Amino acid sequence: MIVDIEKRRKRVYHFSAEDKWDLIPGSSKIANIPEDSILAYGKLRSLFGEPVYETKNMEDQYLYSLRGQDEKGQEVFIYAYSGPSGPAIGGLNDRDSLEAAEQLIELIKNAAPADYDYTGYYTDFFLKIHEGIKDGIPFCKETPVDPKEIEF
């Protein structure tokens, strides 16, 4: 019997945050998170709490290590992060990871953002960025800085 893969029932993943980060061998960026970067971070914080790490480098701002588990107990590991190209999802470039990433994007789109306050730097442009969400309203302030003032 021939089964059209596109017509098969998709797995439904339930996501949980891991408190450690282990590089998944062979992993890379597999999807962009199509949200404003400030809102994306607020929504990830609302869904999963504190990230595994947060830096003051805007091109490596944060990372969430996530475990997706389907109704049969099968697991897939992906990560949500903000890097040089903005908010993204990383993982293996396989069907399960791509399906999990697609579901995570929908989860993020439908989440209410949490309030947060973040200060970081764009070293290429010598900018200090103060951004976050307060009472549900995103804010961002950019301030030029002397390169000697950039603190990592």
Short mmCIF file of C-alpha atoms in Angstrom, two decimals:
data_model
loop_
_atom_site.label_atom_id
_atom_site.label_comp_id
_atom_site.label_asym_id
_atom_site.label_seq_id
_atom_site.Cartn_x
_atom_site.Cartn_y
_atom_site.Cartn_z
CA MET A 1 0.00 0.00 0.00
CA ILE A 2 1.39 3.42 -0.97
CA VAL A 3 0.94 6.17 1.61
CA ASP A 4 1.25 9.83 0.66
CA ILE A 5 3.56 11.26 3.32
CA GLU A 6 1.88 14.67 3.14
CA LYS A 7 -1.49 13.12 4.03
CA ARG A 8 -0.24 11.25 7.09
CA ARG A 9 -1.36 12.60 10.44
CA LYS A 10 1.23 14.91 11.90
CA ARG A 11 2.56 14.22 15.35
CA VAL A 12 1.62 16.67 18.05
CA TYR A 13 4.59 17.74 20.14
CA HIS A 14 4.48 18.98 23.71
CA PHE A 15 7.53 21.08 24.51
CA SER A 16 9.51 21.42 27.69
CA ALA A 17 12.63 23.45 28.38
CA GLU A 18 15.88 21.73 29.28
CA ASP A 19 18.12 23.45 31.80
CA LYS A 20 21.33 22.60 29.97
CA TRP A 21 22.69 23.05 26.51
CA ASP A 22 24.39 20.24 24.65
CA LEU A 23 25.23 20.84 21.01
CA ILE A 24 23.23 18.51 18.80
CA PRO A 25 25.80 17.05 16.36
CA GLY A 26 24.88 18.03 12.81
CA SER A 27 22.39 20.69 13.92
CA SER A 28 21.98 24.14 12.43
CA LYS A 29 19.34 26.81 11.86
CA ILE A 30 16.23 25.18 10.42
CA ALA A 31 13.64 27.99 10.66
CA ASN A 32 13.21 31.68 11.35
CA ILE A 33 10.75 32.71 14.04
CA PRO A 34 8.53 35.15 12.12
CA GLU A 35 7.94 37.51 15.04
CA ASP A 36 9.37 40.84 16.07
CA SER A 37 12.54 39.97 18.01
CA ILE A 38 11.42 41.72 21.21
CA LEU A 39 8.05 39.93 21.15
CA ALA A 40 9.63 36.59 20.25
CA TYR A 41 11.85 36.73 23.35
CA GLY A 42 8.94 37.78 25.55
CA LYS A 43 6.81 34.93 24.22
CA LEU A 44 9.59 32.38 24.72
CA ARG A 45 10.01 33.65 28.30
CA SER A 46 6.25 33.31 28.82
CA LEU A 47 6.25 29.74 27.50
CA PHE A 48 9.52 28.42 28.96
CA GLY A 49 10.82 30.82 31.62
CA GLU A 50 14.49 31.75 31.79
CA PRO A 51 16.73 30.70 28.87
CA VAL A 52 19.66 28.32 29.26
CA TYR A 53 21.81 31.40 28.71
CA GLU A 54 21.52 35.09 27.94
CA THR A 55 24.48 37.27 26.87
CA LYS A 56 25.02 40.97 26.30
CA ASN A 57 25.96 40.21 22.69
CA MET A 58 22.91 40.96 20.51
CA GLU A 59 24.22 38.45 17.94
CA ASP A 60 24.11 35.66 20.55
CA GLN A 61 21.38 37.02 22.81
CA TYR A 62 19.78 33.88 24.30
CA LEU A 63 19.15 30.20 23.84
CA TYR A 64 16.41 27.77 24.88
CA SER A 65 17.10 24.05 24.68
CA LEU A 66 13.78 22.31 24.05
CA ARG A 67 12.53 18.75 24.15
CA GLY A 68 9.48 17.95 22.04
CA GLN A 69 7.64 14.79 22.94
CA ASP A 70 4.78 13.35 20.90
CA GLU A 71 1.81 11.30 22.10
CA LYS A 72 3.79 8.05 21.65
CA GLY A 73 6.68 9.29 23.76
CA GLN A 74 9.03 9.85 20.83
CA GLU A 75 11.33 12.81 21.39
CA VAL A 76 12.94 15.45 19.25
CA PHE A 77 15.41 18.07 20.44
CA ILE A 78 15.44 21.56 19.01
CA TYR A 79 16.55 24.96 20.25
CA ALA A 80 15.18 28.48 20.01
CA TYR A 81 17.70 31.30 19.97
CA SER A 82 18.45 34.80 18.79
CA GLY A 83 21.58 35.06 16.68
CA PRO A 84 22.94 37.29 13.91
CA SER A 85 19.81 36.82 11.78
CA GLY A 86 17.36 37.31 14.68
CA PRO A 87 15.05 34.81 16.39
CA ALA A 88 15.39 31.32 14.98
CA ILE A 89 15.02 27.61 15.64
CA GLY A 90 17.87 25.16 15.32
CA GLY A 91 17.96 21.41 15.13
CA LEU A 92 18.57 18.59 12.72
CA ASN A 93 17.38 19.06 9.16
CA ASP A 94 15.06 16.06 9.30
CA ARG A 95 11.30 15.65 9.04
CA ASP A 96 10.72 15.31 12.79
CA SER A 97 12.75 18.40 13.70
CA LEU A 98 11.16 20.49 10.94
CA GLU A 99 7.68 19.38 12.04
CA ALA A 100 8.52 20.23 15.66
CA ALA A 101 9.89 23.64 14.60
CA GLU A 102 6.68 24.36 12.67
CA GLN A 103 4.59 23.53 15.75
CA LEU A 104 6.84 25.58 18.02
CA ILE A 105 6.42 28.59 15.72
CA GLU A 106 2.63 28.28 16.01
CA LEU A 107 2.92 28.00 19.78
CA ILE A 108 5.07 31.15 19.89
CA LYS A 109 2.69 33.07 17.58
CA ASN A 110 -0.24 32.31 19.88
CA ALA A 111 1.52 33.03 23.19
CA ALA A 112 1.16 36.19 25.24
CA PRO A 113 4.56 37.79 25.92
CA ALA A 114 6.05 38.03 29.40
CA ASP A 115 7.54 41.27 30.66
CA TYR A 116 11.34 41.43 30.68
CA ASP A 117 14.18 43.94 30.66
CA TYR A 118 17.37 43.37 28.66
CA THR A 119 20.49 45.38 27.88
CA GLY A 120 22.93 44.28 25.19
CA TYR A 121 25.28 45.53 22.50
CA TYR A 122 25.64 45.50 18.73
CA THR A 123 29.40 45.65 18.46
CA ASP A 124 29.38 46.20 14.67
CA PHE A 125 27.53 49.49 15.13
CA PHE A 126 28.75 50.44 18.63
CA LEU A 127 25.20 50.53 19.97
CA LYS A 128 23.87 49.81 23.43
CA ILE A 129 20.37 48.32 23.20
CA HIS A 130 17.90 48.54 26.08
CA GLU A 131 14.79 46.57 25.17
CA GLY A 132 12.06 44.50 26.67
CA ILE A 133 8.38 44.42 27.47
CA LYS A 134 6.70 46.33 30.29
CA ASP A 135 3.02 45.80 31.06
CA GLY A 136 2.68 43.98 27.74
CA ILE A 137 4.13 46.85 25.68
CA PRO A 138 7.44 46.34 23.83
CA PHE A 139 10.13 49.03 24.07
CA CYS A 140 13.58 49.57 22.59
CA LYS A 141 16.14 52.31 23.07
CA GLU A 142 19.40 52.44 21.09
CA THR A 143 22.31 54.50 22.41
CA PRO A 144 25.64 54.99 20.61
CA VAL A 145 28.60 53.94 22.80
CA ASP A 146 32.34 54.23 22.70
CA PRO A 147 33.80 50.79 21.83
CA LYS A 148 35.75 50.88 25.14
CA GLU A 149 32.43 51.03 27.04
CA ILE A 150 31.09 47.76 25.62
CA GLU A 151 30.90 45.27 28.49
CA PHE A 152 30.83 41.53 27.89
#
